[in-house]
């Protein structure tokens, strides 16, 4: 369950549609699952005297990830969390490559091969979410599952036409 007891949670998540492109069905599914799971259970506590729940609007601009954090009044931006995109480039690239291998393997590989590729995929995902937590440490407190879901959404935003 989302951390509604003290309102330090994300109640709405929105991705920049500026680069909305048609993505593989598997990617669309991953995005939908990440958003659903994030809204069901998360902990998100920005540094400062802010009161949630929050809506977070994510975008990539100028080689940076922006998370506009808004409260009850959707028009008012409480804070913007900015992260450089550069630390994620290698992990995101490797993650995309292993995901492609995984999607291809599902169609024709043995169960053992699929499991091996999936373990590598999960390992890269864990590495990316841990890196996200480290970069956010002085900006917002998040738990492991929230970091994993936000990393998935960063990867989705990374796909441009």
Coordinates of C-alpha atoms in Angstrom, one line a residue:
X1 CA 0.0 0.0 0.0
X2 CA 1.2 3.5 -0.7
X3 CA 2.6 5.4 2.3
X4 CA -0.7 7.2 2.9
X5 CA -0.4 7.2 6.7
X6 CA 1.9 10.2 6.5
X7 CA 1.0 11.1 2.9
X8 CA 4.6 10.7 1.7
X9 CA 3.7 8.9 -1.5
X10 CA 3.1 9.4 -5.2
X11 CA -0.7 9.5 -5.9
X12 CA -0.2 10.3 -9.6
X13 CA 2.6 9.8 -12.1
X14 CA 2.7 11.5 -15.6
X15 CA 5.3 11.0 -18.3
X16 CA 6.2 13.7 -20.8
X17 CA 4.3 13.0 -24.0
X18 CA 6.5 15.3 -26.1
X19 CA 8.3 12.3 -27.6
X20 CA 5.3 10.0 -27.6
X21 CA 6.1 7.3 -30.0
X22 CA 4.7 3.9 -30.8
X23 CA 6.7 1.4 -28.6
X24 CA 6.8 -2.3 -28.7
X25 CA 3.8 -3.9 -26.9
X26 CA 6.2 -5.3 -24.3
X27 CA 7.5 -1.8 -23.5
X28 CA 4.0 -0.4 -23.2
X29 CA 3.2 -3.3 -20.9
X30 CA 6.2 -2.7 -18.7
X31 CA 5.3 1.0 -18.4
X32 CA 1.7 0.2 -17.5
X33 CA 2.8 -2.3 -14.9
X34 CA 5.4 0.1 -13.4
X35 CA 2.8 2.9 -13.1
X36 CA 0.1 0.6 -11.6
X37 CA 2.5 -1.0 -9.1
X38 CA 4.0 2.4 -8.2
X39 CA 0.6 3.9 -7.5
X40 CA -0.4 0.9 -5.4
X41 CA 2.7 0.9 -3.2
X42 CA 5.4 3.5 -2.8
X43 CA 7.3 5.8 -0.4
X44 CA 8.3 9.2 -1.8
X45 CA 9.3 11.9 0.6
X46 CA 11.0 15.0 -1.0
X47 CA 13.4 16.9 1.2
X48 CA 11.7 20.0 2.6
X49 CA 8.5 20.8 4.4
X50 CA 6.2 19.3 1.8
X51 CA 2.9 17.6 2.5
X52 CA 1.8 14.8 0.1
X53 CA 0.4 12.9 -1.5
X54 CA 2.2 14.1 -4.6
X55 CA 1.8 13.9 -8.3
X56 CA 5.1 13.5 -10.2
X57 CA 5.5 14.7 -13.8
X58 CA 8.6 13.2 -15.4
X59 CA 10.5 14.4 -18.4
X60 CA 13.9 14.3 -20.1
X61 CA 15.3 17.6 -21.3
X62 CA 18.8 18.9 -22.0
X63 CA 20.4 15.6 -20.9
X64 CA 18.7 15.7 -17.6
X65 CA 15.8 13.9 -15.9
X66 CA 13.2 16.3 -14.3
X67 CA 10.6 15.2 -11.8
X68 CA 8.2 18.1 -11.1
X69 CA 6.6 17.3 -7.8
X70 CA 3.2 18.7 -7.2
X71 CA 0.7 18.6 -4.3
X72 CA -3.0 18.8 -4.2
X73 CA -3.0 21.8 -6.4
X74 CA -1.8 20.3 -9.7
X75 CA -0.9 23.7 -11.0
X76 CA 1.5 24.5 -8.2
X77 CA 5.0 22.9 -8.5
X78 CA 6.3 22.2 -5.0
X79 CA 9.8 21.3 -6.2
X80 CA 11.7 20.0 -9.2
X81 CA 14.1 17.2 -8.7
X82 CA 16.8 17.2 -11.4
X83 CA 19.2 14.4 -12.1
X84 CA 21.9 14.1 -14.8
X85 CA 21.1 11.5 -17.5
X86 CA 24.7 10.6 -18.1
X87 CA 25.1 8.2 -15.2
X88 CA 22.2 6.2 -16.6
X89 CA 23.3 6.0 -20.2
X90 CA 25.4 2.7 -20.0
X91 CA 22.9 0.9 -17.7
X92 CA 19.9 2.0 -19.9
X93 CA 21.7 1.0 -23.1
X94 CA 22.7 -2.4 -21.6
X95 CA 19.2 -2.9 -20.2
X96 CA 17.6 -2.2 -23.6
X97 CA 19.9 -4.7 -25.2
X98 CA 19.2 -7.4 -22.6
X99 CA 15.4 -6.7 -22.9
X100 CA 15.6 -7.2 -26.7
X101 CA 17.4 -10.5 -26.1
X102 CA 14.8 -11.5 -23.5
X103 CA 11.8 -10.7 -25.8
X104 CA 13.4 -12.6 -28.6
X105 CA 14.3 -15.5 -26.4
X106 CA 10.7 -15.9 -25.2
X107 CA 9.7 -16.7 -28.8
X108 CA 12.3 -19.4 -29.5
X109 CA 14.7 -20.2 -26.6
X110 CA 14.6 -22.9 -24.0
X111 CA 13.3 -22.2 -20.5
X112 CA 16.8 -22.3 -19.1
X113 CA 18.1 -19.8 -21.6
X114 CA 15.1 -17.5 -20.9
X115 CA 15.8 -17.7 -17.2
X116 CA 19.4 -16.9 -17.6
X117 CA 18.6 -13.8 -19.7
X118 CA 15.9 -12.8 -17.3
X119 CA 18.4 -13.0 -14.4
X120 CA 20.7 -10.7 -16.2
X121 CA 17.9 -8.3 -17.0
X122 CA 16.8 -8.2 -13.4
X123 CA 20.4 -7.6 -12.3
X124 CA 20.8 -4.6 -14.6
X125 CA 17.4 -3.3 -13.4
X126 CA 18.5 -3.6 -9.8
X127 CA 21.8 -1.8 -10.6
X128 CA 19.9 1.0 -12.3
X129 CA 17.4 1.4 -9.4
X130 CA 20.2 1.4 -6.9
X131 CA 22.0 4.1 -8.8
X132 CA 18.8 6.1 -8.9
X133 CA 18.4 5.8 -5.1
X134 CA 22.0 7.0 -4.7
X135 CA 21.5 10.0 -7.0
X136 CA 18.3 10.9 -5.2
X137 CA 19.6 10.4 -1.7
X138 CA 19.9 14.1 -0.9
X139 CA 16.7 15.1 -2.8
X140 CA 14.0 12.6 -1.9
X141 CA 13.6 9.5 0.3
X142 CA 12.3 6.5 -1.7
X143 CA 12.2 2.8 -1.0
X144 CA 13.7 0.0 -3.1
X145 CA 10.4 -0.8 -5.0
X146 CA 9.7 2.9 -5.7
X147 CA 13.2 3.2 -7.1
X148 CA 12.7 0.1 -9.3
X149 CA 9.5 1.5 -10.8
X150 CA 10.9 4.9 -11.3
X151 CA 13.9 3.4 -13.1
X152 CA 11.5 1.6 -15.4
X153 CA 9.8 4.9 -16.2
X154 CA 13.2 6.6 -16.8
X155 CA 14.0 3.8 -19.3
X156 CA 10.6 4.3 -21.1
X157 CA 11.2 8.1 -21.3
X158 CA 14.7 7.3 -22.7
X159 CA 13.0 5.8 -25.8
X160 CA 12.6 8.6 -28.4
X161 CA 11.6 8.6 -32.0

